[in-house]
Short mmCIF file of C-alpha atoms in Angstrom, two decimals:
data_model
loop_
_atom_site.label_atom_id
_atom_site.label_comp_id
_atom_site.label_asym_id
_atom_site.label_seq_id
_atom_site.Cartn_x
_atom_site.Cartn_y
_atom_site.Cartn_z
CA GLY A 1 0.02 -0.12 -0.03
CA ALA A 2 0.87 3.49 -0.75
CA GLY A 3 3.52 4.57 2.64
CA VAL A 4 3.66 8.11 4.29
CA SER A 5 4.09 10.94 1.18
CA GLN A 6 4.90 14.76 2.07
CA THR A 7 4.49 17.76 -0.19
CA PRO A 8 6.86 19.69 -1.50
CA SER A 9 9.70 17.74 -1.84
CA ASN A 10 11.88 20.55 -1.93
CA LYS A 11 11.02 24.00 -0.67
CA VAL A 12 12.70 27.07 -1.41
CA THR A 13 11.92 30.32 0.49
CA GLU A 14 13.28 34.10 1.47
CA LYS A 15 13.88 34.66 4.95
CA GLY A 16 10.91 36.01 6.61
CA LYS A 17 8.48 34.18 4.44
CA TYR A 18 5.78 31.98 5.90
CA VAL A 19 5.61 28.10 4.55
CA GLU A 20 3.34 25.34 4.71
CA LEU A 21 4.64 21.88 4.59
CA ARG A 22 2.35 18.48 4.40
CA CYS A 23 2.24 15.58 5.23
CA ASP A 24 -0.32 12.41 4.47
CA PRO A 25 -0.07 9.19 6.69
CA ILE A 26 -0.53 5.93 6.18
CA SER A 27 -4.29 5.49 5.80
CA GLY A 28 -5.80 4.29 8.87
CA HIS A 29 -2.75 4.91 10.98
CA THR A 30 -3.83 7.77 13.79
CA ALA A 31 -0.42 8.30 15.47
CA LEU A 32 1.19 11.28 13.48
CA TYR A 33 5.19 12.72 14.17
CA TRP A 34 6.90 15.32 12.85
CA TYR A 35 10.66 15.45 12.98
CA ARG A 36 13.38 18.13 11.75
CA GLN A 37 16.89 16.63 10.14
CA SER A 38 19.88 19.01 10.13
CA LEU A 39 22.72 18.03 7.90
CA GLY A 40 24.42 15.39 9.29
CA GLN A 41 22.24 15.05 12.12
CA GLY A 42 19.40 12.60 13.47
CA PRO A 43 16.19 13.28 13.38
CA GLU A 44 14.81 15.56 16.22
CA PHE A 45 11.02 15.29 17.34
CA LEU A 46 8.99 18.31 16.96
CA ILE A 47 5.59 17.26 17.87
CA TYR A 48 3.19 14.12 18.39
CA PHE A 49 -0.47 14.17 16.92
CA GLN A 50 -2.87 11.25 18.47
CA GLY A 51 -5.65 11.37 16.49
CA THR A 52 -6.59 15.42 15.62
CA GLY A 53 -5.03 16.68 18.54
CA ALA A 54 -1.37 17.44 20.04
CA ALA A 55 -0.18 15.43 22.52
CA ASP A 56 2.91 16.38 22.70
CA ASP A 57 4.50 19.76 21.36
CA SER A 58 7.99 19.85 23.52
CA GLY A 59 9.51 19.54 20.32
CA LEU A 60 8.84 22.76 18.37
CA PRO A 61 11.60 25.33 19.13
CA ASN A 62 9.72 28.40 18.99
CA ASP A 63 6.04 30.14 18.47
CA ARG A 64 6.83 30.54 15.20
CA PHE A 65 6.24 26.69 14.20
CA PHE A 66 2.91 25.55 14.34
CA ALA A 67 1.10 22.24 13.38
CA VAL A 68 -2.74 21.03 12.37
CA ARG A 69 -4.40 18.08 12.09
CA PRO A 70 -7.78 18.77 11.06
CA GLU A 71 -9.02 15.78 10.76
CA GLY A 72 -7.32 13.43 12.42
CA SER A 73 -5.69 11.96 8.61
CA VAL A 74 -3.43 15.15 6.89
CA SER A 75 -1.66 16.90 9.32
CA THR A 76 0.32 20.43 8.20
CA LEU A 77 3.78 22.04 9.72
CA LYS A 78 3.20 26.03 9.31
CA ILE A 79 6.30 28.29 9.71
CA GLN A 80 6.11 31.53 10.16
CA ARG A 81 8.60 34.53 9.63
CA THR A 82 11.34 31.91 8.29
CA GLU A 83 14.68 32.56 9.36
CA ARG A 84 17.96 30.70 7.90
CA GLY A 85 18.63 28.41 10.95
CA ASP A 86 15.11 26.79 9.86
CA SER A 87 17.07 25.36 6.75
CA ALA A 88 16.93 21.12 7.43
CA VAL A 89 14.30 18.05 5.97
CA TYR A 90 11.42 18.01 7.93
CA LEU A 91 10.08 14.33 8.20
CA CYS A 92 6.31 13.03 9.17
CA ALA A 93 6.13 9.75 10.61
CA SER A 94 3.02 8.13 11.13
CA SER A 95 2.01 4.36 13.25
CA PRO A 96 -1.03 2.58 13.48
CA GLN A 97 -1.65 3.85 16.76
CA SER A 98 0.11 5.91 19.55
CA GLY A 99 1.63 2.59 21.88
CA GLY A 100 5.64 2.84 22.28
CA ARG A 101 5.45 -0.21 20.63
CA ASN A 102 5.13 0.48 17.66
CA GLU A 103 7.85 1.52 14.98
CA GLN A 104 7.31 4.86 12.66
CA PHE A 105 6.99 4.62 9.13
CA PHE A 106 8.69 7.60 7.88
CA GLY A 107 8.14 9.76 4.79
CA PRO A 108 10.57 11.25 2.28
CA GLY A 109 11.12 14.25 3.52
CA THR A 110 10.58 18.11 2.36
CA ARG A 111 14.34 19.85 2.11
CA LEU A 112 13.50 23.17 3.11
CA THR A 113 15.86 26.04 2.21
CA VAL A 114 15.46 29.35 3.46
CA LEU A 115 17.34 31.99 1.37
CA ALA B 1 15.55 12.04 29.61
CA GLN B 2 16.50 9.62 26.89
CA SER B 3 19.31 10.01 24.62
CA VAL B 4 21.26 7.72 22.25
CA ALA B 5 24.59 7.55 21.38
CA GLN B 6 26.75 6.31 18.09
CA PRO B 7 30.13 6.75 18.72
CA GLU B 8 31.03 6.38 15.30
CA ASP B 9 30.57 8.44 12.95
CA GLN B 10 31.95 6.17 10.08
CA VAL B 11 32.32 2.50 9.76
CA ASN B 12 34.67 1.31 6.82
CA VAL B 13 34.32 -3.24 5.96
CA ALA B 14 34.84 -4.75 3.11
CA GLU B 15 32.05 -6.92 1.51
CA GLY B 16 31.37 -10.21 3.25
CA ASN B 17 33.13 -9.11 6.45
CA PRO B 18 31.13 -8.88 9.46
CA LEU B 19 29.46 -5.32 9.38
CA THR B 20 29.09 -4.01 13.55
CA VAL B 21 27.21 -0.22 14.32
CA LYS B 22 27.70 0.69 17.53
CA CYS B 23 24.72 1.98 20.02
CA THR B 24 24.40 2.70 23.39
CA TYR B 25 21.40 4.56 25.11
CA SER B 26 19.97 6.48 28.29
CA VAL B 27 16.52 6.34 29.78
CA SER B 28 15.00 6.85 32.92
CA GLY B 29 12.97 3.40 32.70
CA ASN B 30 12.97 0.86 30.51
CA PRO B 31 14.00 1.28 26.85
CA TYR B 32 11.80 0.51 23.09
CA LEU B 33 14.35 0.59 21.05
CA PHE B 34 15.01 0.75 17.07
CA TRP B 35 17.18 0.84 14.30
CA TYR B 36 16.06 2.80 11.18
CA VAL B 37 18.27 3.08 7.72
CA GLN B 38 18.47 6.26 5.48
CA TYR B 39 19.74 5.71 1.72
CA PRO B 40 20.39 8.73 0.00
CA ASN B 41 17.13 11.34 -0.83
CA ARG B 42 15.14 8.60 1.08
CA GLY B 43 12.64 8.59 4.02
CA LEU B 44 13.95 6.37 6.98
CA GLN B 45 13.28 2.85 6.59
CA PHE B 46 12.41 0.87 9.54
CA LEU B 47 14.63 -2.53 10.24
CA LEU B 48 14.34 -4.03 13.42
CA LYS B 49 13.40 -3.19 17.21
CA TYR B 50 13.84 -4.69 20.87
CA ILE B 51 10.34 -4.21 22.74
CA THR B 52 10.75 -7.39 25.07
CA GLY B 53 11.48 -10.74 25.55
CA ASP B 54 14.36 -12.19 23.74
CA ASN B 55 17.39 -9.89 23.96
CA LEU B 56 18.67 -10.92 20.10
CA VAL B 57 16.06 -9.28 17.52
CA LYS B 58 16.55 -10.04 13.84
CA GLY B 59 15.61 -7.92 11.26
CA SER B 60 15.19 -6.73 7.50
CA TYR B 61 18.06 -7.41 4.70
CA GLY B 62 19.34 -9.97 7.32
CA PHE B 63 20.54 -7.36 9.94
CA GLU B 64 20.15 -8.42 14.02
CA ALA B 65 20.53 -6.33 17.18
CA GLU B 66 21.24 -7.48 20.47
CA PHE B 67 20.21 -5.73 23.76
CA ASN B 68 22.34 -5.62 26.89
CA LYS B 69 20.60 -4.09 29.73
CA SER B 70 23.97 -4.03 31.84
CA GLN B 71 25.46 -1.88 28.94
CA THR B 72 22.60 -0.03 27.60
CA SER B 73 23.84 -1.18 24.47
CA PHE B 74 21.87 -2.47 21.27
CA HIS B 75 24.49 -2.97 18.58
CA LEU B 76 23.19 -3.61 15.20
CA LYS B 77 24.63 -6.63 13.14
CA LYS B 78 25.10 -8.10 9.97
CA PRO B 79 27.37 -11.22 9.35
CA SER B 80 28.23 -10.52 5.37
CA ALA B 81 28.00 -7.05 4.79
CA LEU B 82 27.20 -6.30 1.21
CA VAL B 83 28.13 -3.45 -0.79
CA SER B 84 24.31 -2.43 -1.00
CA ASP B 85 24.19 -1.89 2.71
CA SER B 86 26.17 1.37 2.04
CA ALA B 87 23.96 3.87 3.70
CA LEU B 88 23.20 5.78 7.03
CA TYR B 89 21.88 4.16 10.09
CA PHE B 90 20.15 5.44 12.70
CA CYS B 91 19.68 4.05 16.19
CA ALA B 92 16.40 5.23 18.38
CA VAL B 93 14.66 5.10 22.07
CA ARG B 94 11.96 5.43 23.53
CA ASP B 95 11.29 5.33 27.12
CA ILE B 96 8.75 2.18 28.13
CA ASN B 97 7.49 4.46 30.81
CA LYS B 98 4.29 6.34 29.22
CA ALA B 99 4.88 9.76 30.86
CA ALA B 100 7.96 9.72 28.98
CA GLY B 101 5.60 10.52 25.54
CA ASN B 102 5.80 8.52 21.83
CA LYS B 103 8.34 10.60 20.81
CA LEU B 104 11.44 8.65 19.23
CA THR B 105 14.93 10.08 20.27
CA PHE B 106 17.69 9.42 17.52
CA GLY B 107 21.22 8.77 17.55
CA GLY B 108 23.60 11.20 15.39
CA GLY B 109 23.81 8.44 12.98
CA THR B 110 26.74 6.42 11.96
CA ARG B 111 27.65 6.16 7.64
CA VAL B 112 28.72 2.51 6.50
CA LEU B 113 30.87 2.08 3.49
CA VAL B 114 31.17 -1.45 2.10
CA LYS B 115 34.18 -1.71 -0.37
CA PRO B 116 33.84 -4.19 -2.72
#
């Protein structure tokens, strides 16, 4: 079946602009996660949704970052007033449920470049 | 807090030789442990996980990993490496304690280069 998909695959923007990154999880997966991977580093947790609600947003770096999942499926990560330091690959993952035993299935990522 | 250390930035091995990628972890409670592989311009692919039970777990593509609680390690192994195993490998941990949340904490990654 279809895996996790993310759009766009690449996004180039200018400092100060607003961007939206989209994630389509695997159908039926109730848990959805966003991570950020900077060059040469491992992914870092940003936010986790169980259904429509953000169950843990402790990884969001500041209030310029926001994410929604209004219908419990597709999620959008929103970044306001982008900064050059926001440049990274943003990864989305989903899992069948929120239990810790489940592995997460990752999408290919969106590479964000802030000029 | 939970953390993962992958002490080697890169591992070089000749094709056909055994491959080991090291991982140590730190959690306040008991761990769930995972290994993922990342190929260029691709997302992370799940290889295997330790949840409970047998300390030796087997996963995809002939990989296995051994959970060692006393050494807080979860090293990834493959008896005979292939050139196609060349990729970036990430170890990840989640604390079994629900209060710690469901997020994965990843190590910095180890690049594996298998030479023909």
